[in-house]
Coordinates of C-alpha atoms and ligand atoms in Angstrom, one line a residue:
X1 CA -37.4 12.4 -111.5
X2 CA -34.1 13.6 -109.9
X3 CA -31.3 11.1 -110.4
X4 CA -30.9 10.6 -106.7
X5 CA -34.6 9.5 -106.5
X6 CA -34.1 6.7 -109.1
X7 CA -33.8 3.4 -107.3
X8 CA -33.9 -0.2 -108.2
X9 CA -32.8 -3.8 -107.6
X10 CA -29.2 -4.9 -108.3
X11 CA -29.1 -6.7 -111.6
X12 CA -27.0 -9.9 -112.0
X13 CA -26.5 -11.1 -115.5
X14 CA -25.0 -14.3 -117.0
X15 CA -25.3 -16.1 -120.3
X16 CA -27.0 -19.0 -118.4
X17 CA -27.0 -20.7 -115.0
X18 CA -23.4 -20.0 -114.0
X19 CA -24.1 -16.6 -112.6
X20 CA -26.3 -18.3 -110.0
X21 CA -23.0 -19.4 -108.3
X22 CA -22.2 -15.7 -107.9
X23 CA -25.7 -14.6 -107.0
X24 CA -26.1 -17.0 -104.1
X25 CA -22.8 -15.7 -102.5
X26 CA -23.9 -12.1 -103.1
X27 CA -27.3 -12.8 -101.5
X28 CA -25.7 -14.5 -98.5
X29 CA -23.3 -11.6 -98.0
X30 CA -25.8 -8.8 -98.8
X31 CA -29.3 -10.2 -98.1
X32 CA -30.9 -6.8 -97.5
X33 CA -30.9 -5.7 -101.2
X34 CA -33.4 -6.6 -104.0
X35 CA -32.0 -8.5 -106.9
X36 CA -33.0 -9.4 -110.5
X37 CA -31.1 -12.3 -112.0
X38 CA -31.2 -12.5 -115.8
X39 CA -29.9 -15.6 -117.6
X40 CA -29.7 -15.6 -121.4
X41 CA -30.2 -19.3 -121.4
X42 CA -31.8 -19.4 -124.9
X43 CA -28.5 -18.1 -126.4
X44 CA -26.0 -19.7 -124.1
X45 CA -23.2 -20.7 -124.2
X46 CA -21.5 -17.4 -125.1
X47 CA -18.0 -18.9 -124.7
X48 CA -17.4 -19.7 -128.4
X49 CA -19.2 -16.7 -129.8
X50 CA -17.4 -13.7 -131.5
X51 CA -16.6 -10.5 -129.7
X52 CA -19.4 -8.6 -131.6
X53 CA -22.1 -11.1 -130.7
X54 CA -21.2 -11.3 -127.0
X55 CA -21.0 -7.5 -126.9
X56 CA -24.4 -7.1 -128.6
X57 CA -26.2 -9.8 -126.4
X58 CA -24.6 -8.4 -123.2
X59 CA -25.7 -4.8 -124.1
X60 CA -29.2 -6.0 -124.7
X61 CA -29.2 -7.7 -121.3
X62 CA -27.8 -4.6 -119.5
X63 CA -30.5 -2.4 -121.2
X64 CA -33.2 -4.8 -120.2
X65 CA -32.1 -4.7 -116.6
X66 CA -31.8 -0.9 -116.7
X67 CA -35.4 -0.8 -118.0
X68 CA -36.4 -2.8 -115.0
X69 CA -35.0 0.0 -112.9
X70 CA -31.6 -1.5 -112.0
X71 CA -29.1 1.3 -111.2
X72 CA -26.2 -1.2 -110.8
X73 CA -25.7 -4.3 -112.9
X74 CA -23.1 -7.1 -112.2
X75 CA -21.9 -9.1 -115.2
X76 CA -21.6 -12.4 -113.4
X77 CA -20.0 -13.9 -116.5
X78 CA -16.3 -13.9 -117.4
X79 CA -17.0 -14.1 -121.1
X80 CA -19.3 -11.0 -121.0
X81 CA -16.8 -9.2 -118.6
X82 CA -13.9 -10.0 -121.0
X83 CA -15.6 -9.1 -124.3
X84 CA -18.2 -6.5 -123.5
X85 CA -17.7 -4.7 -120.2
X86 CA -15.1 -2.2 -121.2
X87 CA -17.0 -1.1 -124.3
X88 CA -20.2 -0.8 -122.4
X89 CA -18.6 1.2 -119.6
X90 CA -16.7 3.5 -122.0
X91 CA -18.9 3.8 -125.1
X92 CA -22.4 3.0 -124.1
X93 CA -23.0 4.0 -120.5
X94 CA -22.3 7.7 -121.0
X95 CA -25.1 7.8 -123.6
X96 CA -27.5 5.6 -121.7
X97 CA -27.2 7.1 -118.2
X98 CA -23.8 8.1 -116.9
X99 CA -25.1 7.6 -113.3
X100 CA -25.7 3.9 -113.6
X101 CA -22.9 1.4 -113.3
X102 CA -22.0 -2.0 -114.8
X103 CA -19.3 -4.0 -113.0
X104 CA -17.6 -7.3 -113.9
X105 CA -15.9 -10.3 -112.3
X106 CA -12.4 -10.2 -113.7
X107 CA -10.8 -7.3 -111.8
X108 CA -12.0 -8.4 -108.3
X109 CA -10.6 -11.9 -109.0
X110 CA -7.2 -10.6 -110.1
X111 CA -7.0 -8.4 -107.0
X112 CA -7.0 -11.5 -104.8
X113 CA -4.0 -13.2 -106.5
X114 CA -1.3 -11.3 -104.5
X115 CA -2.3 -12.9 -101.2
X116 CA -2.5 -16.4 -102.7
X117 CA 0.4 -17.2 -105.0
X118 CA 4.0 -17.9 -104.0
X119 CA 5.4 -18.7 -107.4
X120 CA 3.7 -15.9 -109.3
X121 CA 2.6 -18.5 -111.9
X122 CA -1.2 -18.2 -112.4
X123 CA -3.4 -20.6 -114.3
X124 CA -6.7 -19.4 -115.8
X125 CA -9.3 -21.9 -116.9
X126 CA -12.1 -20.2 -118.9
X127 CA -14.2 -20.3 -122.0
X128 CA -12.5 -20.0 -125.4
X129 CA -13.7 -16.4 -125.6
X130 CA -12.3 -15.4 -122.2
X131 CA -8.9 -17.0 -122.8
X132 CA -8.6 -15.5 -126.4
X133 CA -9.6 -12.1 -125.2
X134 CA -6.4 -12.0 -123.0
X135 CA -8.4 -10.1 -120.4
X136 CA -6.9 -12.0 -117.5
X137 CA -3.2 -11.7 -118.5
X138 CA -3.7 -8.0 -119.3
X139 CA -5.4 -7.3 -115.9
X140 CA -2.8 -9.4 -114.1
X141 CA 0.1 -7.6 -115.8
X142 CA -1.3 -4.2 -114.7
X143 CA -1.6 -5.2 -111.1
X144 CA 1.4 -7.7 -110.8
X145 CA 3.9 -7.1 -113.5
X146 CA 6.1 -10.0 -112.4
X147 CA 3.4 -12.7 -112.5
X148 CA 3.2 -15.1 -115.4
X149 CA -0.3 -16.2 -116.6
X150 CA -1.1 -19.4 -118.4
X151 CA -4.6 -19.7 -120.0
X152 CA -6.4 -22.9 -120.9
X153 CA -9.7 -22.8 -122.8
X154 CA -12.2 -25.5 -121.5
X155 CA -14.9 -25.4 -124.3
X156 CA -16.7 -28.6 -123.1
X157 CA -17.2 -27.6 -119.5
X158 CA -20.1 -25.1 -119.9
X159 CA -22.1 -27.6 -122.0
X160 CA -21.5 -30.3 -119.4
X161 CA -23.1 -28.0 -116.8
X162 CA -25.9 -26.6 -119.0
X163 CA -26.8 -30.2 -120.0
X164 CA -26.7 -31.5 -116.4
X165 CA -23.7 -33.8 -117.0
X166 CA -21.4 -32.3 -114.4
X167 CA -21.5 -35.4 -112.2
X168 CA -21.6 -37.8 -115.1
X169 CA -18.8 -40.2 -116.0
X170 CA -18.3 -38.4 -119.3
X171 CA -17.3 -35.2 -117.4
X172 CA -14.1 -36.9 -116.1
X173 CA -12.5 -37.1 -119.5
X174 CA -12.9 -33.4 -120.3
X175 CA -12.1 -32.2 -116.8
X176 CA -8.8 -34.1 -116.7
X177 CA -8.0 -33.2 -120.3
X178 CA -8.0 -29.4 -119.7
X179 CA -6.3 -29.5 -116.3
X180 CA -3.5 -31.7 -117.7
X181 CA -3.2 -29.2 -120.7
X182 CA -2.9 -26.3 -118.2
X183 CA -0.2 -27.9 -116.1
X184 CA 1.7 -29.0 -119.3
X185 CA 2.3 -25.3 -119.9
X186 CA 4.0 -24.8 -116.5
X187 CA 4.5 -27.0 -113.5
X188 CA 5.1 -23.8 -111.4
X189 CA 1.5 -22.9 -111.4
X190 CA 0.3 -22.7 -107.8
X191 CA -2.9 -20.7 -108.2
X192 CA -5.7 -21.5 -110.6
X193 CA -8.6 -19.2 -111.3
X194 CA -11.9 -20.9 -112.3
X195 CA -12.5 -18.1 -114.7
X196 CA -16.0 -19.0 -115.7
X197 CA -19.0 -18.8 -113.3
X198 CA -20.2 -22.2 -114.5
X199 CA -17.1 -24.0 -113.3
X200 CA -17.9 -24.1 -109.5
X201 CA -20.7 -26.5 -110.6
X202 CA -17.9 -28.9 -111.6
X203 CA -15.9 -28.2 -108.5
X204 CA -15.8 -31.7 -107.1
X205 CA -14.6 -33.2 -110.4
X206 CA -12.1 -30.4 -110.9
X207 CA -10.6 -31.1 -107.5
X208 CA -10.3 -34.8 -108.4
X209 CA -7.8 -33.9 -111.1
X210 CA -6.1 -30.8 -109.7
X211 CA -2.6 -31.3 -108.4
X212 CA -2.5 -31.2 -104.6
X213 CA -1.5 -27.9 -102.9
X214 CA -2.8 -25.7 -105.7
X215 CA -5.0 -22.8 -104.7
X216 CA -8.3 -23.0 -106.7
X217 CA -10.2 -19.7 -106.9
X218 CA -14.0 -19.7 -107.1
X219 CA -15.3 -16.2 -107.8
X220 CA -18.6 -16.1 -105.8
X221 CA -17.2 -15.0 -102.5
X222 CA -14.7 -12.7 -104.0
X223 CA -17.3 -10.9 -106.1
X224 CA -19.7 -10.7 -103.2
X225 CA -16.9 -9.1 -101.0
X226 CA -16.0 -6.7 -103.7
X227 CA -19.6 -5.7 -104.3
X228 CA -20.0 -5.0 -100.5
X229 CA -16.8 -3.0 -100.6
X230 CA -18.0 -1.1 -103.7
X231 CA -21.3 -0.2 -102.0
X232 CA -19.5 1.1 -98.9
X233 CA -17.2 3.3 -101.0
X234 CA -20.1 4.6 -103.1
X235 CA -22.9 5.6 -100.8
X236 CA -24.6 7.5 -103.6
X237 CA -25.1 4.2 -105.5
X238 CA -25.9 2.3 -102.3
X239 CA -28.8 4.6 -101.6
X240 CA -30.1 3.8 -105.1
X241 CA -30.3 0.1 -104.5
X242 CA -33.6 -0.8 -102.9
X243 CA -33.6 -2.9 -99.8
X244 CA -36.5 -5.4 -99.8
X245 CA -34.6 -8.6 -99.7
X246 CA -36.3 -9.9 -102.8
X247 CA -35.1 -11.9 -105.8
X248 CA -36.7 -12.1 -109.3
X249 CA -35.4 -14.6 -111.9
X250 CA -35.7 -13.8 -115.6
X251 CA -34.6 -16.1 -118.4
X252 CA -34.7 -16.0 -122.2
X253 CA -35.6 -19.7 -122.1
X254 CA -38.9 -21.1 -120.9
X255 CA -39.7 -20.2 -117.3
X256 CA -40.2 -23.9 -116.4
X257 CA -36.9 -25.0 -117.9
X258 CA -35.0 -22.3 -116.1
X259 CA -36.8 -22.9 -112.8
X260 CA -36.1 -26.6 -112.7
X261 CA -32.4 -26.2 -113.5
X262 CA -32.0 -23.2 -111.2
X263 CA -33.7 -25.0 -108.3
X264 CA -31.2 -27.8 -108.8
X265 CA -28.2 -25.4 -108.6
X266 CA -29.6 -23.3 -105.7
X267 CA -31.3 -26.1 -103.8
X268 CA -34.3 -23.8 -103.4
X269 CA -37.6 -23.3 -105.3
X270 CA -37.3 -20.8 -108.1
X271 CA -40.1 -19.0 -109.9
X272 CA -38.9 -17.5 -113.2
X273 CA -40.3 -15.4 -115.9
X274 CA -39.5 -15.7 -119.6
X275 CA -38.3 -12.5 -121.3
X276 CA -37.1 -11.5 -124.8
X277 CA -34.0 -9.5 -125.3
X278 CA -33.8 -7.2 -128.3
Ligands
DGL1 N1 -20.6 -18.4 -117.2 C1 -19.9 -17.7 -118.3 C2 -18.5 -17.2 -117.9 O1 -18.3 -16.9 -116.7 C3 -19.9 -18.1 -119.7 C4 -20.5 -19.4 -120.1 C5 -20.8 -19.4 -121.5 O2 -21.9 -19.0 -121.9 O3 -20.0 -19.9 -122.3 O4 -17.7 -17.1 -118.7

């Protein structure tokens, strides 16, 4: 089949449920396309895993989505974007299929900073993996050499979300703890990136402890805008994304478990299928 005849849904991948916060914004902005969401819930969280493991799991997920026909895959996960995206783009894609694309969430988020910050002091809240990778400071330095970046790992936040404790009283302790630790690094911070796609699910609690007047960036809308822009600038890829308005949910956990949690996050009925990544 000629490359231009190959078409498929847009793949959206996350380690678990967090990517649903990105998917829902993408679908509101670009409802015409077909989507496949893949959550590696059985192996989440990724945040504390080593570089090699996150890379291997993410590559398996990308290959799975490619096998489903996806021509374009969004890593709706900061940890996977930080630890696996560059290697997949540079080392793996040319050998798999140089015409397909894998995009992440870090770059579009960083592009937004210029219009938000006044002090140039940026806080990044993320998983231990994302913060240790230094992906945000590196990307920020490339685009805005004068900005200063302060990172704070929040290792308990993803488990709070995955175990449905985001509104529980126990969540307050860990939300306050990491926000206080971030601002202890610099009181100049005026813009904070929620650099993990799970964190919007803790948004209300985060705002309870965030100093007033600070810009808090959720990535859903930013990634959706950036995808729309990408498709406008790359008509050859846009034509390879099928337009049936459908969504399929795949998870490495049981379909029932995924569906009940996902329905909670999306406020909608979800039918999922369990898959195995190898
Ligand atoms: N939601 C993912 C992120 O954006 C990671 C969560 C995890 O698996 O630790 O980083």
